[in-house]
Structures are given as structure tokens and as C-alpha cells.
XYZ file of C-alpha atoms in Angstrom:
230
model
C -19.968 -43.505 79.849
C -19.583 -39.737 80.467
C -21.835 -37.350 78.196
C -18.340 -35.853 77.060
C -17.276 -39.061 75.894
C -20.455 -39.844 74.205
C -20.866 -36.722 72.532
C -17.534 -37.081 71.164
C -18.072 -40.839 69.934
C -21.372 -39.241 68.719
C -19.799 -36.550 66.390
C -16.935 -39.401 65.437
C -19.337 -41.475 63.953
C -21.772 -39.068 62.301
C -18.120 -37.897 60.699
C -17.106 -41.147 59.543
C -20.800 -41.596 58.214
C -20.141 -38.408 56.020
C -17.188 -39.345 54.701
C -18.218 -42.631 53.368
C -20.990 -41.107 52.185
C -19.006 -38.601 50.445
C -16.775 -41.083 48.893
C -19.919 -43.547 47.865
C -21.481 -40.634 45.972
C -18.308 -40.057 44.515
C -17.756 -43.262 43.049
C -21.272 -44.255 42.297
C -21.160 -40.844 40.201
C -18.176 -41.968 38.275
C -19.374 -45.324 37.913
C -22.505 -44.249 36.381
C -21.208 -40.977 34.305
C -18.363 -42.921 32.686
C -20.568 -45.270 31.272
C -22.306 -42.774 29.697
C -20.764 -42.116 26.133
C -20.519 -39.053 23.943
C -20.841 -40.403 20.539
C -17.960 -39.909 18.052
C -18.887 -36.969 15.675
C -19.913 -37.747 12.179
C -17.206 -36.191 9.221
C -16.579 -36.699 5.603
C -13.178 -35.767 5.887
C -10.424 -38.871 6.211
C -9.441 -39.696 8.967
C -5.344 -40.359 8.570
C -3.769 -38.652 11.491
C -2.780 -41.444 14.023
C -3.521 -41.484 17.996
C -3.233 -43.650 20.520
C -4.926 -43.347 23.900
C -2.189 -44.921 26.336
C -2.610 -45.986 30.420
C -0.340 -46.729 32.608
C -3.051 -48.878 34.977
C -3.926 -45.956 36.491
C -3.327 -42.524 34.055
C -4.026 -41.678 30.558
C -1.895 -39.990 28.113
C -2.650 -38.965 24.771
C -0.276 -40.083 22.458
C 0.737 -38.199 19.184
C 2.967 -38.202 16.442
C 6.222 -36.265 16.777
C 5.834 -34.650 13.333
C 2.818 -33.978 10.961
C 2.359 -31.236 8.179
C 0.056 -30.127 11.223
C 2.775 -29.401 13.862
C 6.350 -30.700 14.756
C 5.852 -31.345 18.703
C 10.225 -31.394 19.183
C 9.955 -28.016 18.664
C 8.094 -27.317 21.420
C 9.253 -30.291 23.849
C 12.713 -30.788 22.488
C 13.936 -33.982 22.674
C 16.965 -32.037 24.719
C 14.898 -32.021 27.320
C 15.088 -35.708 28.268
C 17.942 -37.406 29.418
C 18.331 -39.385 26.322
C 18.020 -36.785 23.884
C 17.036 -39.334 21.671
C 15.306 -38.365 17.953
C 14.698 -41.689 16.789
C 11.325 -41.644 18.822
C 8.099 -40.464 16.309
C 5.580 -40.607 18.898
C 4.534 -38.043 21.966
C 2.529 -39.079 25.263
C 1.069 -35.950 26.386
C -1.011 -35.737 29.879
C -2.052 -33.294 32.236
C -1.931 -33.729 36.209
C -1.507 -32.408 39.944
C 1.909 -31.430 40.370
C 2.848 -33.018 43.652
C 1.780 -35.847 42.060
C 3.669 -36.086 39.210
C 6.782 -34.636 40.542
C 6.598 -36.152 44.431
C 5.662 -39.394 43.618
C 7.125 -41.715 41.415
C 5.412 -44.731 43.578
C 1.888 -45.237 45.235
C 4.339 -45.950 48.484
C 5.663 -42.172 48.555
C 2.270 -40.446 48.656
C 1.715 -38.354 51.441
C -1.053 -37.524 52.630
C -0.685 -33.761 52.005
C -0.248 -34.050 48.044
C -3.756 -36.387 48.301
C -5.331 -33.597 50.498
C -3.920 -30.621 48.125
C -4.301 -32.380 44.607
C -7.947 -32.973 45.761
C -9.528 -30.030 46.884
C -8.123 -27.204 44.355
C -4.843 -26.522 46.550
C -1.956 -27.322 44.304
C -0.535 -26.651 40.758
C -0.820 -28.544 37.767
C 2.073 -29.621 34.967
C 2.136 -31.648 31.959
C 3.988 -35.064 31.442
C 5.681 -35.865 28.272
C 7.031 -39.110 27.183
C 8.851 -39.865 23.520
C 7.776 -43.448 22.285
C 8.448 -45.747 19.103
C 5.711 -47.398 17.791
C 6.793 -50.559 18.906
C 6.089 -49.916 22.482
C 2.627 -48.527 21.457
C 1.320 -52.701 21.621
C -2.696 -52.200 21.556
C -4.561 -53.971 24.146
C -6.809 -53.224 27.049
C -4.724 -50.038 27.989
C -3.789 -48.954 24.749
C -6.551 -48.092 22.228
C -5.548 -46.789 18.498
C -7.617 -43.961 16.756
C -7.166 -41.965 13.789
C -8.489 -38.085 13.311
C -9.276 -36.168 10.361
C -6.955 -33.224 9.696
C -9.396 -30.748 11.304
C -9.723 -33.227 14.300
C -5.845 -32.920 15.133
C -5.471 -29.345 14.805
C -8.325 -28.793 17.461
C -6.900 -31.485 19.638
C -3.453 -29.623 19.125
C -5.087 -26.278 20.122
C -6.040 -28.097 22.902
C -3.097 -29.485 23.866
C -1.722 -25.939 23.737
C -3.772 -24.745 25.977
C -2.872 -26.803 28.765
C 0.891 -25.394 28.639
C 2.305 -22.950 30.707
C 4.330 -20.479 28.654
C 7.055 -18.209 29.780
C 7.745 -14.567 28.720
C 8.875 -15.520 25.906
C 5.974 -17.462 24.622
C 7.654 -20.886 25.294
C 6.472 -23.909 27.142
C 8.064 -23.613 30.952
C 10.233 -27.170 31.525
C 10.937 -28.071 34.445
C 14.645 -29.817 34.576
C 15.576 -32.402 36.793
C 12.313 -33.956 36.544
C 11.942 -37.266 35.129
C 10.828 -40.925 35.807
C 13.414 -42.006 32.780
C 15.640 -41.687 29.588
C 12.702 -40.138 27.430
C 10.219 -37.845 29.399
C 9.885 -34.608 30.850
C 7.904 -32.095 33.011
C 6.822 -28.649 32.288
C 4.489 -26.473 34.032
C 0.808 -26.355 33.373
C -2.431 -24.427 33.639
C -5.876 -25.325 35.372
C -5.803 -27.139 38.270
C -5.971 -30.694 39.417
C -8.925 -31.883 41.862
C -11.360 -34.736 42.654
C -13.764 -33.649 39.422
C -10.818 -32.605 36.896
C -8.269 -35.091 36.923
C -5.402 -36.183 34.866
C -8.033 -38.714 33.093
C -10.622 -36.130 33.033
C -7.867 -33.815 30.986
C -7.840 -36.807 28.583
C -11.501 -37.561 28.135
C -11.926 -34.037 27.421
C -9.054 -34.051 24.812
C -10.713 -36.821 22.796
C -14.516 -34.668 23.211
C -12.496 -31.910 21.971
C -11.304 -33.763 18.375
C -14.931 -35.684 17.983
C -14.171 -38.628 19.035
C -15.838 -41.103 21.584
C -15.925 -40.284 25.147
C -17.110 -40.697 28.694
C -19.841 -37.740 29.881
C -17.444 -37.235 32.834
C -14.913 -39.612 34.212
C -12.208 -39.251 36.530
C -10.732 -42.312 36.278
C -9.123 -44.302 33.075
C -11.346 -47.276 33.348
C -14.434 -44.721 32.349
C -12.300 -43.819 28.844
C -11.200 -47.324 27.846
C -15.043 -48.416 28.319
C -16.204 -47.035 25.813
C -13.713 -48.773 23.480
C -14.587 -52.162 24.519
């Protein structure tokens, strides 16, 4: 074997030993992090404002109702802007996630391996993911946890929620038409972005830290957030 060659397979594997490294402390982290809970905060005040945390296997949303005394969320992500147009939905899933992502690929087959690369290392934009719901499709179970916050709870979660919108000019949330995976959701352009420590699960753990309720330390992944409401 030539000392070219053997440097090279040299520097290959020393490589391929960082990476897996890389990836091992990565997971172990998120292993041990998610199972590390921040305890619900203590209030007097009732608790009467439904929400459900909702995943999809892999993604969390945060999942509202349309209209409280608190807010009315249609007036801010019309129902208009879904293909359905349909107001006989009362609930709102709300999440937060890489753009490429969301709007590139509807399956795990159509990643490329440029959206990975970009959404994990701080290189591409962000947008928010809206889907209108009835209650009936809101059936609890392992991915699909029910919660209720106090008055004081929602409006911080709603400032929140705010936050993480991208307004226009004219003070409005920025949709983006001609997105959609169906009849009731819809894309519009977010704030922050999306990498390998602040992902579209980490958006939702912080969400529920935000209104006092139970939560991972850090997580990246949905498994960390339904954990802690085994």
C-alpha cells in the first residue's frame, strides 16, 4: 500500500470516527436532557383554557382553540387561507420549523440532502405550519396529550406564539400561498432559525415552558415532550 493511499484511508477513518462521534454525543445528549423534566408551575388560578399537544410520529404542534375571550386565531390565519376555507373547524395546530422542510418535503423519500445539510447547521429560513382541526380528530393517545391553562397561561403562550410570526409592513402575518399538504392548513413565514439544537420540537417544548406547564430541559425530538406525560 502506497503512503498516499494510506494517509488517505488514514484521514477517512479518523473522519468517519468524528462523525459518529458527533452524532453519538448528539443523541446520548437528547436522550438524557429530554428525560429531564421542568416541573409544571404551581397557580391558584383555574385552569379552563384547552390545549392539546399533537405529533405527527415525528413533529409536534401545539394545538389551540380557534376562538377564546383571549384571542380569535381566524383573524390572524384566516380560514381563507386554506383550500377549504372551512369555519366549522374550532381548533388551531400551530408549529414552527426549517423551511425547506416544511415546504420541500411532504415525504421522508423527497429529502435531499441539501435541505438536511442547510436546516441543520443555521443555513436556511424558518416558517410556521398551521392546521384547522375539529375536536373529533383531536383522539388522545400516545401522540396526542390534552392540557388545560389558566387564563394568564394562554395569553403568554399566545405572546409566544406571536413571536414566532413573520409580519409584513403592515403588521400582518406573511402567508405563503400555494403551500399546503391539504384542505385545512397553511404556511406563513417565520422568525428564528431551524438547526440541530432548535428544532420544530424544541419550538414546542419551549412553548409549553413558556405557559408553566411540564417540559423536557431540552429536547429536539417529540419522543422527549410526550415523556414526560407518560
Amino acid at each position: 500500500m502506497s503512503p498516499l493511499l494510506r494517509k488517505s484511508l488514514k484521514i477517512t477513518a479518523c473522519t468517519l470516527g468524528a462523525l459518529v462521534g458527533a452524532v453519538g454525543v448528539y443523541l446520548g445528549s437528547a436522550y438524557v436532557l429530554s428525560r429531564i423534566p421542568v416541573a409544571k408551575q404551581p397557580t391558584a388560578e383555574p385552569a379552563t383554557i384547552p390545549l392539546f399537544i399533537y405529533s405527527n410520529g415525528v413533529h409536534t404542534d401545539l394545538v389551540l382553540p380557534v376562538r377564546t375571550r383571549f384571542i380569535d386565531w381566524s383573524q390572524q390565519l384566516p380560514y381563507g387561507n386554506t383550500q377549504a376555507a372551512d369555519t366549522t373547524y374550532h381548533y388551531i395546530g400551530i408549529g414552527w420549523g426549517d423551511k425547506g422542510f416544511y415546504l420541500d418535503t411532504p415525504t421522508w423519500a423527497q429529502l435531499k440532502a441539501s435541505t438536511a445539510i442547510k436546516a441543520g447547521f443555521w443555513l436556511s429560513t424558518s416558517a410556521m405550519h398551521t392546521t384547522f382541526y375539529r375536536e373529533a380528530d383531536l383522539q388522545l393517545g400516545p401522540e396526542c396529550v390534552a392540557l388545560h391553562l389558566t387564563p394568564t397561561q394562554y395569553q403568554q403562550l399566545i405572546a409566544y406564539i406571536q413571536k414566532s410570526f413573520r409580519r409584513d409592513a403592515a403588521g400582518q402575518f406573511t402567508w405563503l400561498p400555494g403551500h399546503s399538504y391539504a384542505a385545512h392548513d397553511a404556511f406563513y413565514e417565520a422568525n428564528n432559525r431551524y438547526s440541530i439544537l432548535n428544532t420544530c420540537n424544541t419550538w414546542t417544548n419551549n412553548g409549553l415552558k413558556m405557559s408553566g406547564q411540564k417540559a423536557s430541559l431540552w429536547t429536539p425530538f417529540d419522543t422527549g415532550i410526550l415523556y414526560q406525560y407518560r
